[in-house]
Short mmCIF file of C-alpha atoms in Angstrom, two decimals:
data_model
loop_
_atom_site.label_atom_id
_atom_site.label_comp_id
_atom_site.label_asym_id
_atom_site.label_seq_id
_atom_site.Cartn_x
_atom_site.Cartn_y
_atom_site.Cartn_z
CA MET A 611 -39.79 19.28 -9.50
CA ALA A 612 -39.67 15.72 -8.14
CA GLY A 613 -40.54 12.77 -10.09
CA ARG A 614 -39.19 14.04 -13.45
CA ARG A 615 -38.93 11.36 -16.30
CA VAL A 616 -35.34 11.54 -17.76
CA LEU A 617 -34.29 10.02 -21.07
CA VAL A 618 -30.71 9.42 -21.74
CA SER A 619 -29.74 8.66 -25.23
CA GLY A 620 -26.28 7.24 -25.57
CA MET A 621 -26.58 5.52 -22.01
CA GLY A 622 -24.29 2.65 -23.23
CA GLY A 623 -21.14 4.98 -23.77
CA GLU A 624 -18.86 5.63 -20.87
CA LEU A 625 -20.10 9.25 -20.52
CA GLY A 626 -23.78 8.07 -20.95
CA SER A 627 -23.56 5.52 -18.22
CA LEU A 628 -21.67 7.86 -16.00
CA THR A 629 -24.36 10.43 -16.54
CA ALA A 630 -26.94 7.72 -15.62
CA SER A 631 -25.46 6.79 -12.62
CA LEU A 632 -25.03 10.52 -11.40
CA LEU A 633 -28.78 10.95 -12.22
CA GLU A 634 -29.69 7.82 -10.19
CA GLU A 635 -28.54 9.63 -7.08
CA GLU A 636 -30.56 12.98 -7.95
CA SER A 637 -33.66 13.31 -5.72
CA TRP A 638 -35.50 15.01 -8.48
CA VAL A 639 -35.21 12.03 -10.94
CA GLY A 640 -38.35 9.89 -10.77
CA SER A 641 -37.63 7.52 -13.33
CA LEU A 642 -34.73 7.03 -15.76
CA MET A 643 -34.58 5.42 -19.36
CA GLY A 644 -31.78 4.74 -21.60
CA ILE A 645 -31.42 4.01 -25.18
CA ASP A 646 -28.19 3.05 -26.92
CA VAL A 647 -26.70 0.54 -29.51
CA ASP A 648 -24.32 -0.85 -26.96
CA PRO A 649 -25.18 -1.91 -23.18
CA PRO A 650 -24.17 0.39 -20.18
CA ARG A 651 -20.84 -0.04 -19.20
CA ARG A 652 -21.79 0.65 -15.54
CA ARG A 653 -24.16 -1.13 -13.03
CA LEU A 654 -27.26 0.91 -12.97
CA ARG A 655 -30.08 0.27 -10.50
CA ARG A 656 -32.85 2.37 -11.33
CA ALA A 657 -32.39 2.82 -14.92
CA GLN A 658 -34.55 1.07 -17.56
CA PHE A 659 -32.23 0.30 -20.60
CA HIS A 660 -33.38 -0.39 -24.30
CA LEU A 661 -30.91 -1.89 -26.73
CA ILE A 662 -32.06 -0.23 -29.97
CA ASP A 663 -29.96 0.39 -33.15
CA PRO A 664 -30.18 4.08 -34.29
CA LYS A 665 -31.63 2.81 -37.69
CA ASN A 666 -34.63 1.28 -35.97
CA ARG A 667 -36.61 4.64 -35.84
CA PRO A 668 -40.15 3.06 -35.38
CA ARG A 669 -39.02 1.31 -32.19
CA ILE A 670 -37.15 4.50 -30.96
CA VAL A 671 -40.34 6.53 -31.59
CA ASP A 672 -42.33 3.77 -29.62
CA GLU A 673 -40.30 3.52 -26.52
CA VAL A 674 -39.56 7.27 -26.42
CA THR A 675 -43.30 8.50 -26.72
CA LYS A 676 -44.30 5.49 -24.36
CA PHE A 677 -41.89 6.84 -21.63
CA ASN A 678 -43.01 10.48 -22.42
CA PRO A 679 -39.97 12.15 -20.79
CA HIS A 680 -39.90 15.61 -19.05
CA VAL A 681 -36.22 15.96 -19.83
CA MET A 682 -33.92 14.39 -22.30
CA ILE A 683 -30.34 14.15 -22.32
CA HIS A 684 -28.89 13.43 -25.78
CA LEU A 685 -25.39 11.77 -25.53
CA ALA A 686 -25.60 9.62 -28.59
CA VAL A 687 -22.84 11.12 -30.59
CA TRP A 688 -20.25 9.15 -32.20
CA GLU A 689 -16.75 10.64 -32.39
CA PRO A 690 -14.94 9.62 -35.54
CA ASP A 691 -12.47 7.01 -34.84
CA ALA A 692 -13.40 6.55 -31.05
CA ARG A 693 -15.87 3.79 -31.43
CA ALA A 694 -16.65 3.93 -35.23
CA GLY A 695 -14.87 4.97 -38.28
CA HIS A 696 -15.76 8.09 -39.80
CA ALA A 697 -18.86 6.66 -42.16
CA ILE A 698 -20.26 4.92 -39.64
CA ALA A 699 -19.90 7.60 -36.77
CA ARG A 700 -21.59 9.95 -39.14
CA ARG A 701 -24.22 7.82 -39.99
CA PHE A 702 -25.00 6.66 -36.35
CA THR A 703 -24.91 10.10 -35.10
CA HIS A 704 -27.31 11.47 -37.74
CA ASP A 705 -29.70 8.63 -37.54
CA ALA A 706 -29.62 8.87 -33.53
CA THR A 707 -30.29 12.43 -33.78
CA THR A 708 -33.20 12.53 -36.06
CA ALA A 709 -34.75 9.47 -34.30
CA ILE A 710 -34.49 10.38 -30.73
CA VAL A 711 -34.74 14.01 -30.69
CA GLY A 712 -37.75 13.86 -33.22
CA ALA A 713 -39.36 11.28 -31.04
CA ALA A 714 -38.72 13.63 -28.07
CA ALA A 715 -40.57 16.40 -29.65
CA GLU A 716 -43.49 14.15 -30.02
CA CYS A 717 -43.85 13.82 -26.10
CA PRO A 718 -46.45 16.21 -24.45
CA ALA A 719 -44.61 16.23 -21.08
CA MET A 720 -41.23 17.22 -22.77
CA GLU A 721 -39.69 20.37 -21.07
CA ALA A 722 -36.28 20.48 -21.65
CA LEU A 723 -33.51 19.12 -23.99
CA VAL A 724 -29.99 18.91 -23.03
CA ILE A 725 -27.37 17.86 -26.13
CA ARG A 726 -23.80 17.14 -26.36
CA SER A 727 -22.00 19.27 -28.67
CA GLY A 728 -18.21 20.01 -28.55
CA ILE A 729 -15.88 22.91 -28.90
CA GLU A 730 -15.07 21.76 -32.21
CA VAL A 731 -18.21 23.71 -33.63
CA TYR A 732 -16.32 26.90 -33.46
CA GLY A 733 -13.60 25.66 -36.00
CA ARG A 734 -10.04 26.48 -36.12
CA HIS A 735 -9.73 28.53 -39.28
CA HIS A 736 -7.09 31.30 -39.69
CA HIS A 737 -7.77 34.21 -37.35
CA ALA A 738 -10.68 32.09 -35.48
CA PRO A 739 -10.59 33.16 -31.82
CA THR A 740 -8.07 31.59 -29.71
CA ARG A 741 -10.45 30.94 -26.82
CA PRO A 742 -13.98 31.28 -28.19
CA SER A 743 -16.71 32.15 -25.69
CA GLU A 744 -20.57 30.95 -26.22
CA THR A 745 -21.33 34.05 -28.29
CA ALA A 746 -18.70 33.08 -30.96
CA ARG A 747 -19.92 32.18 -34.67
CA LEU A 748 -20.11 28.58 -35.23
CA ASP A 749 -17.70 27.82 -37.97
CA PRO A 750 -16.64 24.05 -37.86
CA SER A 751 -13.39 23.03 -39.79
CA SER A 752 -13.52 19.55 -39.17
CA GLU A 753 -15.97 16.63 -40.24
CA TYR A 754 -16.72 16.23 -36.23
CA GLY A 755 -17.29 19.96 -35.85
CA GLU A 756 -19.77 19.89 -38.78
CA MET A 757 -21.40 16.76 -37.32
CA LEU A 758 -22.09 18.58 -33.91
CA ALA A 759 -23.05 21.85 -35.44
CA ASP A 760 -25.43 19.80 -37.29
CA ILE A 761 -26.96 18.23 -33.84
CA GLU A 762 -27.20 21.67 -32.48
CA GLU A 763 -29.08 23.09 -35.55
CA THR A 764 -31.58 20.17 -35.31
CA ALA A 765 -32.01 20.62 -31.56
CA ARG A 766 -32.48 24.41 -32.08
CA ALA A 767 -35.11 23.76 -34.65
CA VAL A 768 -36.99 21.10 -32.34
CA GLY A 769 -36.54 23.62 -29.38
CA ASN A 770 -38.23 26.41 -31.30
CA ARG A 771 -40.98 24.57 -32.98
CA VAL A 772 -42.25 22.77 -29.73
CA LYS A 773 -40.98 25.49 -27.19
CA LEU A 774 -38.55 23.74 -25.20
CA SER A 775 -35.41 24.92 -23.42
CA VAL A 776 -32.29 23.35 -25.14
CA ALA A 777 -28.97 23.33 -23.56
CA LYS A 778 -26.05 22.99 -25.78
CA LEU A 779 -23.13 21.47 -23.93
CA ARG A 780 -19.94 22.27 -25.81
CA LEU A 781 -17.38 19.95 -24.43
CA ALA A 782 -13.77 19.87 -24.95
CA THR A 783 -12.07 16.43 -25.59
CA VAL A 784 -13.39 14.05 -22.93
CA LEU A 785 -10.67 12.05 -21.40
CA GLY A 786 -10.86 9.60 -18.71
CA PRO A 787 -10.39 6.01 -17.60
CA HIS A 788 -11.87 3.71 -20.20
CA VAL A 789 -13.44 6.72 -22.46
CA PRO A 790 -12.69 5.81 -26.13
CA SER A 791 -10.98 8.74 -27.58
CA PRO A 792 -8.40 8.91 -30.51
CA LEU A 793 -6.55 11.75 -28.65
CA GLY A 794 -6.26 9.60 -25.73
CA ARG A 795 -4.99 6.56 -27.60
CA LEU A 796 -2.64 8.61 -29.37
CA LEU A 797 -1.22 10.22 -26.52
CA ARG A 798 -0.77 6.78 -24.68
CA MET A 799 1.48 5.71 -27.62
CA PRO A 800 5.05 4.99 -26.93
CA PHE A 801 5.91 7.55 -29.61
CA VAL A 802 3.85 10.80 -29.82
CA PRO A 803 4.03 12.92 -32.98
CA PHE A 804 3.76 16.60 -32.48
CA SER A 805 3.79 19.81 -34.77
CA ALA A 806 7.41 21.24 -34.40
CA LEU A 807 6.41 24.17 -35.85
CA ALA A 808 3.33 25.01 -33.92
CA ASP A 809 2.68 22.75 -31.27
CA SER A 810 -0.49 24.51 -30.18
CA PRO A 811 -2.04 24.34 -26.87
CA PHE A 812 -5.30 22.55 -26.15
CA ALA A 813 -7.81 22.08 -23.28
CA VAL A 814 -9.62 18.84 -22.37
CA VAL A 815 -12.28 17.73 -19.65
CA GLN A 816 -12.53 14.97 -17.61
CA ASP A 817 -15.26 12.55 -18.15
CA ARG A 818 -16.73 12.85 -14.74
CA ASP A 819 -16.88 16.88 -15.05
CA ALA A 820 -18.65 16.37 -18.26
CA ALA A 821 -21.32 14.09 -16.66
CA ARG A 822 -21.98 16.58 -13.66
CA ALA A 823 -22.22 19.26 -16.37
CA PHE A 824 -25.21 17.26 -17.86
CA VAL A 825 -26.89 16.60 -14.73
CA ALA A 826 -26.60 20.35 -13.94
CA ALA A 827 -28.05 21.47 -17.23
CA ALA A 828 -30.95 18.83 -16.99
CA ALA A 829 -31.66 19.94 -13.11
CA ARG A 830 -31.80 23.72 -14.13
CA GLN A 831 -33.26 23.07 -17.32
CA TYR A 832 -30.76 25.54 -18.83
CA ASP A 833 -31.49 27.17 -22.17
CA GLY A 834 -28.41 28.07 -24.34
CA PRO A 835 -24.94 27.04 -25.13
CA VAL A 836 -22.03 26.39 -22.35
CA ASN A 837 -18.42 25.47 -22.90
CA VAL A 838 -17.50 22.60 -20.96
CA VAL A 839 -13.65 22.93 -20.43
CA ALA A 840 -11.30 22.07 -17.88
CA PRO A 841 -9.30 25.10 -16.70
CA GLY A 842 -5.72 25.30 -18.07
CA ALA A 843 -4.23 23.97 -21.18
CA ILE A 844 -1.43 21.75 -22.67
CA THR A 845 0.32 21.07 -25.79
CA THR A 846 0.94 17.71 -27.65
CA TYR A 847 4.70 17.72 -26.69
CA GLN A 848 4.03 18.76 -23.10
CA ALA A 849 1.40 16.06 -22.74
CA ALA A 850 3.90 13.33 -24.15
CA ARG A 851 6.57 14.64 -21.83
CA ARG A 852 4.32 14.32 -18.71
CA GLY A 853 3.44 10.78 -19.81
CA ARG A 854 7.22 9.85 -20.36
CA ARG A 855 6.52 9.28 -23.88
CA LEU A 856 9.00 9.98 -26.78
CA PRO A 857 7.79 13.22 -28.58
CA VAL A 858 8.51 12.79 -32.38
CA PRO A 859 8.72 16.18 -33.97
CA LEU A 860 7.06 16.57 -37.41
CA ILE A 861 7.28 19.35 -39.75
CA GLY A 862 4.69 18.81 -42.65
CA PRO A 863 4.62 16.00 -45.34
CA GLU A 864 5.73 13.15 -42.94
CA TRP A 865 2.26 13.73 -41.10
CA VAL A 866 0.77 11.54 -43.69
CA ILE A 867 3.12 8.68 -42.98
CA ALA A 868 2.78 9.26 -39.15
CA ARG A 869 -0.92 9.13 -39.35
CA ARG A 870 -0.85 5.79 -41.22
CA LEU A 871 1.55 4.09 -38.90
CA ALA A 872 -0.58 5.49 -35.93
CA HIS A 873 -3.51 3.72 -37.59
CA LEU A 874 -1.61 0.54 -37.84
CA ALA A 875 -0.65 0.78 -34.32
CA GLY A 876 -4.21 1.06 -33.18
CA ALA A 877 -4.58 5.03 -32.91
CA PRO A 878 -6.04 6.41 -35.86
CA VAL A 879 -5.71 10.18 -36.05
CA PRO A 880 -9.02 11.80 -37.44
CA ASP A 881 -8.84 15.25 -38.98
CA HIS A 882 -10.24 17.16 -35.84
CA VAL A 883 -7.23 15.72 -33.58
CA LEU A 884 -4.99 16.61 -36.02
CA GLU A 885 -6.32 20.03 -36.36
CA MET A 886 -6.19 20.43 -32.65
CA MET A 887 -2.62 19.53 -32.68
CA HIS A 888 -1.56 21.96 -35.26
CA ARG A 889 -3.89 24.97 -34.42
CA GLY A 890 -4.74 24.43 -30.96
CA ARG A 891 -8.26 23.78 -29.37
CA LEU A 892 -9.05 26.22 -26.47
CA ALA A 893 -12.46 27.74 -25.20
CA ASP A 894 -13.64 30.51 -22.58
CA ASP A 895 -14.90 28.70 -19.50
CA LEU A 896 -16.27 31.93 -17.80
CA LEU A 897 -20.08 30.74 -18.32
CA LEU A 898 -19.85 27.28 -16.83
CA PRO A 899 -19.80 28.03 -13.07
CA GLU A 900 -22.37 30.66 -13.36
CA ALA A 901 -24.86 28.89 -15.46
CA LEU A 902 -24.57 25.50 -14.46
CA GLY A 903 -22.94 25.95 -10.98
CA VAL A 904 -20.34 23.37 -12.07
CA VAL A 905 -16.50 23.96 -11.21
CA PRO A 906 -14.45 21.25 -13.00
CA GLU A 907 -12.66 18.93 -10.38
CA ARG A 908 -9.50 18.42 -12.37
CA SER A 909 -7.32 20.91 -14.60
CA THR A 910 -6.31 20.02 -18.18
CA PRO A 911 -2.75 18.74 -16.98
CA GLU A 912 -4.36 16.71 -14.34
CA VAL A 913 -6.88 15.15 -16.86
CA VAL A 914 -3.87 14.23 -18.91
CA ASP A 915 -1.76 13.08 -16.04
CA ARG A 916 -4.99 10.86 -14.95
CA LEU A 917 -4.71 9.38 -18.51
CA TYR A 918 -1.33 8.16 -18.09
CA ALA A 919 -2.08 6.79 -14.63
CA TRP A 920 -4.34 4.23 -16.25
CA GLU A 921 -3.17 0.61 -15.45
CA SER A 922 -2.80 -1.09 -18.97
CA VAL A 923 -4.13 -4.43 -17.71
CA VAL A 924 -6.06 -5.08 -14.41
CA ARG A 925 -6.05 -8.81 -13.30
CA LEU A 926 -8.45 -9.92 -10.70
CA VAL A 927 -6.64 -12.83 -9.08
CA ASN A 928 -8.94 -14.43 -6.22
CA GLY A 929 -10.70 -11.11 -6.15
CA GLU A 930 -7.57 -9.07 -5.52
CA ARG A 931 -6.10 -6.36 -8.07
CA SER A 932 -2.79 -7.12 -9.69
CA VAL A 933 -1.69 -4.64 -12.28
CA ALA A 934 0.32 -6.15 -15.21
CA MET B 215 -7.84 -18.07 -29.82
CA VAL B 216 -9.68 -15.38 -31.29
CA ALA B 217 -7.05 -12.96 -31.65
CA GLN B 218 -3.38 -12.26 -30.51
CA VAL B 219 -2.45 -9.18 -28.45
CA VAL B 220 0.38 -7.28 -30.00
CA ARG B 221 2.45 -5.59 -27.37
CA LEU B 222 4.00 -2.25 -28.48
CA PRO B 223 7.90 -1.77 -27.40
CA GLN B 224 6.60 0.76 -24.59
CA ARG B 225 9.45 0.08 -22.16
CA ALA B 226 12.10 0.25 -24.82
CA ALA B 227 10.75 3.32 -26.24
CA GLU B 228 10.83 5.07 -22.80
CA ALA B 229 14.20 3.91 -22.34
CA ALA B 230 15.34 5.45 -25.69
CA ALA B 231 13.56 8.38 -24.94
CA ALA B 232 15.49 8.99 -21.71
CA VAL B 233 18.94 8.33 -23.26
CA VAL B 234 18.05 10.90 -26.13
CA THR B 235 16.80 13.56 -24.31
CA ARG B 236 19.22 13.29 -21.14
CA PRO B 237 21.65 15.96 -22.40
CA VAL B 238 19.17 18.34 -23.20
CA ARG B 239 16.63 17.49 -20.58
CA PRO B 240 16.93 20.91 -18.73
CA LEU B 241 16.04 22.74 -21.89
CA ILE B 242 12.98 20.68 -22.79
CA ALA B 243 11.50 20.39 -19.29
CA PRO B 244 7.69 19.86 -19.38
CA PHE B 245 6.76 23.56 -19.86
CA MET B 246 3.26 24.52 -19.06
CA VAL B 247 1.25 26.96 -20.97
CA ASP B 248 -1.63 29.05 -19.41
CA ASP B 249 -5.22 29.23 -20.55
CA TRP B 250 -4.16 31.26 -23.37
CA GLY B 251 -0.99 29.35 -24.55
CA ARG B 252 1.45 31.81 -22.68
CA ASP B 253 4.44 29.79 -21.44
CA GLN B 254 6.07 31.40 -18.41
CA ARG B 255 8.89 29.07 -18.47
CA LEU B 256 9.92 29.90 -22.01
CA ILE B 257 9.77 33.55 -21.11
CA ASP B 258 11.77 33.00 -18.41
CA LEU B 259 14.46 31.40 -20.69
CA LEU B 260 14.33 34.01 -23.24
CA GLY B 261 14.33 36.79 -20.70
CA PRO B 262 18.01 37.17 -20.70
CA LEU B 263 18.14 37.39 -24.48
CA ALA B 264 15.16 40.04 -24.54
CA ARG B 265 17.36 42.09 -21.70
CA LEU B 266 20.44 41.59 -23.85
CA ARG B 267 18.58 43.45 -26.63
CA TRP B 268 16.48 46.06 -24.39
CA ASN B 269 17.47 47.74 -21.21
CA VAL B 270 14.09 49.01 -20.37
CA ALA B 271 13.23 51.55 -17.65
CA VAL B 272 9.56 51.11 -16.59
CA GLY B 273 7.51 53.87 -15.09
CA GLY B 274 4.04 54.66 -13.97
CA LEU B 275 3.73 51.04 -12.44
CA HIS B 276 1.52 52.23 -9.78
CA HIS B 277 -1.33 53.09 -12.33
CA LEU B 278 -1.49 49.32 -13.22
CA PRO B 279 -4.63 47.66 -11.18
CA ALA B 280 -3.10 45.04 -8.79
CA ARG B 281 -5.50 42.16 -9.68
CA LYS B 282 -8.16 43.37 -12.01
CA GLY B 283 -7.75 43.54 -15.90
CA ALA B 284 -6.86 46.68 -17.85
CA LEU B 285 -6.16 47.65 -21.66
CA LEU B 286 -2.99 49.21 -22.18
CA LEU B 287 -2.76 51.17 -25.31
CA VAL B 288 0.61 51.77 -26.74
CA ASN B 289 2.36 53.48 -29.67
CA ASP B 290 4.46 51.46 -32.00
CA ARG B 291 7.09 52.04 -34.77
CA PRO B 292 8.09 49.56 -37.66
CA THR B 293 10.38 46.68 -36.85
CA SER B 294 10.59 48.12 -33.10
CA PHE B 295 8.59 45.24 -31.69
CA SER B 296 7.18 47.70 -29.13
CA PRO B 297 4.34 45.45 -28.01
CA LEU B 298 6.42 42.52 -27.33
CA MET B 299 9.01 44.57 -25.63
CA ALA B 300 6.48 46.18 -23.56
CA SER B 301 4.72 43.09 -22.63
CA LEU B 302 7.96 41.48 -21.46
CA ALA B 303 8.97 44.36 -19.44
CA LEU B 304 5.56 44.88 -17.80
CA SER B 305 5.26 41.46 -16.94
CA ARG B 306 8.51 41.24 -15.18
CA ALA B 307 8.08 44.54 -13.37
CA ALA B 308 4.52 43.91 -12.54
CA GLU B 309 5.12 40.23 -11.72
CA ARG B 310 1.87 39.11 -13.53
CA PRO B 311 1.31 38.11 -17.13
CA VAL B 312 0.86 40.91 -19.52
CA ARG B 313 -0.58 39.83 -23.13
CA PHE B 314 -0.28 41.88 -26.47
CA ALA B 315 -3.01 41.85 -29.25
CA GLY B 316 -1.38 41.45 -32.63
CA ARG B 317 0.28 37.99 -33.03
CA PRO B 318 0.00 36.62 -36.67
CA ASP B 319 -1.91 33.60 -37.05
CA ILE B 320 0.37 31.44 -38.98
CA ALA B 321 3.26 28.89 -37.92
CA PRO B 322 5.73 29.19 -36.68
CA GLY B 323 5.78 33.01 -35.85
CA GLY B 324 2.11 33.05 -34.52
CA PRO B 325 2.51 30.06 -32.04
CA LEU B 326 5.97 31.23 -30.99
CA LEU B 327 4.42 34.79 -30.18
CA ARG B 328 1.40 33.10 -28.65
CA ARG B 329 3.88 31.34 -26.22
CA LEU B 330 5.29 34.99 -25.23
CA GLY B 331 2.04 36.11 -24.47
CA GLY B 332 0.49 37.24 -28.02
CA ILE B 333 -3.14 37.08 -28.60
CA LEU B 334 -4.97 38.01 -31.89
CA ALA B 335 -5.97 41.61 -32.61
CA ARG B 336 -9.61 40.82 -32.50
CA PRO B 337 -12.34 42.46 -30.23
CA ASP B 338 -13.60 39.11 -29.02
CA GLU B 339 -10.21 38.02 -28.29
CA VAL B 340 -9.37 41.29 -26.21
CA ARG B 341 -12.87 40.95 -24.64
CA GLY B 342 -12.28 37.44 -23.37
CA ALA B 343 -8.93 38.36 -21.85
CA LEU B 344 -10.23 41.43 -20.15
CA ALA B 345 -13.11 39.40 -18.76
CA HIS B 346 -10.44 37.11 -17.34
CA GLY B 347 -8.81 39.98 -15.40
CA GLU B 348 -5.66 40.04 -17.79
CA LEU B 349 -3.58 43.05 -18.75
CA VAL B 350 -3.83 43.53 -22.46
CA ILE B 351 -1.51 45.77 -24.52
CA VAL B 352 -2.91 47.05 -27.90
CA SER B 353 -0.84 48.82 -30.35
CA ALA B 354 -1.44 52.16 -32.35
CA ALA B 355 -0.86 52.12 -35.82
CA GLU B 356 2.84 52.08 -36.74
CA ASP B 357 4.55 55.57 -37.14
CA HIS B 358 8.00 56.07 -38.47
CA THR B 359 8.54 59.42 -36.72
CA ARG B 360 8.28 59.73 -32.73
CA HIS B 361 4.48 60.15 -32.94
CA ALA B 362 1.53 58.04 -31.59
CA GLY B 363 -0.41 56.43 -34.54
CA PRO B 364 -4.34 56.39 -34.40
CA LEU B 365 -5.82 53.47 -32.38
CA ASP B 366 -8.59 51.02 -33.60
CA HIS B 367 -11.57 51.93 -31.53
CA ARG B 368 -13.00 48.41 -32.10
CA LEU B 369 -10.03 47.14 -29.97
CA VAL B 370 -10.97 49.53 -27.24
CA GLN B 371 -14.67 48.82 -27.40
CA PRO B 372 -14.15 45.66 -25.16
CA ALA B 373 -12.64 47.71 -22.23
CA VAL B 374 -15.49 50.24 -22.55
CA LEU B 375 -18.26 47.74 -22.28
CA GLN B 376 -16.70 45.85 -19.47
CA GLY B 377 -15.69 49.16 -17.63
CA VAL B 378 -12.03 48.23 -17.02
CA PRO B 379 -9.54 50.85 -16.82
CA ILE B 380 -7.81 52.05 -20.13
CA LEU B 381 -4.18 53.45 -19.69
CA PRO B 382 -2.09 55.29 -22.27
CA VAL B 383 1.60 53.64 -22.48
CA ALA B 384 4.33 55.50 -24.28
CA THR B 385 7.02 53.22 -25.67
CA LEU B 386 10.46 54.42 -26.56
CA THR B 387 12.94 52.25 -28.51
CA SER B 388 15.97 52.51 -30.71
CA ARG B 389 16.95 50.49 -33.49
CA LEU B 390 20.83 50.77 -32.72
CA ARG B 391 20.88 51.27 -28.79
CA ARG B 392 19.78 48.85 -26.17
CA TYR B 393 18.11 51.76 -24.08
CA ALA B 394 14.30 51.63 -23.94
CA ARG B 395 11.55 53.12 -22.22
CA VAL B 396 8.13 52.33 -21.23
CA GLU B 397 6.01 55.00 -19.44
CA ILE B 398 2.52 54.26 -18.16
CA GLY B 399 -0.07 57.08 -17.74
CA PRO B 400 -2.90 57.55 -15.53
CA PRO B 401 -6.13 55.88 -16.36
CA MET B 402 -8.20 57.73 -18.77
CA ARG B 403 -11.69 58.82 -18.10
CA PRO B 404 -14.28 59.88 -20.82
CA THR B 405 -14.90 63.53 -20.84
CA THR B 406 -18.38 63.21 -22.07
CA LYS B 407 -20.75 60.25 -21.10
CA ARG B 408 -21.83 58.44 -24.38
CA GLN B 409 -24.15 55.25 -24.61
CA GLY B 410 -23.18 54.22 -28.01
CA PRO B 411 -19.83 53.60 -29.88
CA LEU B 412 -18.55 57.23 -29.83
CA ALA B 413 -17.52 56.26 -26.34
CA GLU B 414 -14.60 54.09 -27.58
CA VAL B 415 -14.10 56.28 -30.67
CA GLU B 416 -13.53 59.32 -28.68
CA LEU B 417 -11.42 57.37 -26.03
CA ALA B 418 -9.21 55.97 -28.79
CA ASP B 419 -8.74 59.69 -30.03
CA ALA B 420 -7.90 60.74 -26.47
CA ALA B 421 -5.41 57.96 -25.81
CA GLN B 422 -3.57 58.98 -29.13
CA ARG B 423 -3.21 62.48 -27.49
CA HIS B 424 -2.44 61.12 -24.05
CA ILE B 425 0.45 58.74 -25.56
CA GLN B 426 1.80 61.66 -27.46
CA ARG B 427 1.86 64.00 -24.56
CA LEU B 428 3.90 61.06 -22.59
CA LEU B 429 6.38 60.78 -25.65
CA ASP B 430 6.57 64.58 -25.57
CA SER B 431 7.63 64.57 -21.91
CA PHE B 432 10.44 62.11 -22.66
CA GLY B 433 12.51 64.87 -24.08
CA GLY B 434 15.11 64.43 -26.57
CA PHE B 435 14.62 63.67 -30.53
#
C-alpha cells in the first residue's frame, strides 16, 4: 500500500489544498500531484503542483499520464456563484471533468477514483425524500445538482470501462473559514432573508470533515456513493439568529428583489441555495462512519457558529494578530 | 488605489435587530431542529394548546422499546388528526420523539407539520427514520365509523426488512369533547414465516384486526 501516487484535481481551492495537506501526512502516500486553475491556498511541502487551465486538455493529459497515479481525487468542481458565475462554473467543471477524469482513465497504474459530488443530486422536487440515503434516485432540481450528476455519470462510465473503484462523495454545503460559498456569504450578511412560509432545515459540513472523508475514501479505495453530512440540521432563520443577524421574512414575489439586492451586496443567491432555503436539504448520514470510518468533528449548528466566528479582517502588525 | 472597500452597516443592523426583536425575543429564541426537522421547542410551546384540545389518556407504554426504533400502526378518522395527536401524546409520555408519516409536502402546512415531527408517507422515509432508531407512526386509511381502516403494506415493509417491532395502536378522539385515548398493543409477530412481500401484507392485515380488537375493548359507542 505504501508509495502510492495520488493526483488531486482542484488542489488550488480551499477544500483541495486542505485535502492535499492531510494527504501529505499519510504514510501510504508516496508522491502527490495537483492540478488547478488557481495556486494552492496552503503551504504544501511534498506536493507537486501544476497551474493549468481546464481548457488546456493536451497539457492536462500529458501531465497526468506522465505522473501515472494510482488514486485520483477529483475536486475540480465549481459551485455556481462561489468562485465563478453560472456559465463559467458550468464550463470549467465540464472541461475539468472531461480532461482530468479522461486522462486518469489512460493511466495504467490507476486503481481508484474519488470524486466530489453533492447532496444536490437528489433534488428537492415535491414528495422527494426528506433525508435521502445513498440508494435514493438521483433527480436533481437545480443547475448545480445537474452538474454534479453529470460528474457522477462520467466517473461511473469511466469506472465501468477501465474497471476502477469509484467513490462518489456527496457533500452537504461545505462551510468553513475561507471557503468560498454563496450560502456562507449570504448568512454573513447583516440582513438575512428567509422563507416565512417554509424556513426548511438544511445540513452542512465542515471543510475539514469533508477533506478527511476524501482522504479516507482514497485510502480505502471505497467503491460507491457516500453522503458526507454533519449531524443535526438548522434553518435559515435559526442560523441568522445564531449569528445575531436580522432575519428578514419573505413570502413570495419579493424574493426577486431580495436576490438582486443580495447580489449587489456581494452575495449572489444561486438557485440551489434558494431551493435549500425553501425546501430544505438534508441527507442520511448513517453510511459515512461505516464506509469511511469518518465521524464529523462538528455538528451542523457548530459549523454555522464557526462561520460567524470568522474575523472580518485580520491585520498582522509586527507579527502579532489584531482583529479589525 | 485599485478598489474601494464598501462597508455594510453591520453594527447598525445588529443594533436595529436587537431593538426590533426585544419584545418578542422569548418567542423567537433560536430554536433548534433535529436531523428530521422536528422542533422540540416549538412542540413545547404548542403543547399547552394541544392539551387544551385533547386530554389524552395513554396506555400500554411499557410495550414501547426503550431506545430502539418501532413502527406504530394507528387508526384514523377524518379531521381527527389522530396521528398528530398520538405523536404529541406519546412523545410526552415516552419522553422521546415520536414521528408520524403523512405530512403534506407543500408550504405552509408541510413545513409546520415537519416541525411537529411529520415525515412523508414514503417507504424510504419510514425506512430512514427506523434505521436511526426512531419511533414512527403510520396511520391506516381514514374511516368514518369506529373501525380500523386498511393499512398500506408498503409502509410496513421497512419495519419487516429491518426487524424492528411493529405495534398496533388504537386511538379514540371526539370532535366535540376533549377526551382522547391512545392504547398501545403488544408487538406483533408473524404467524407464518414468509420470505417475500407477503410478510408485510399479512402483518398489515393482522395489524388492522389487532387495532380493531383494541378499539372494541374501549367499550361505549
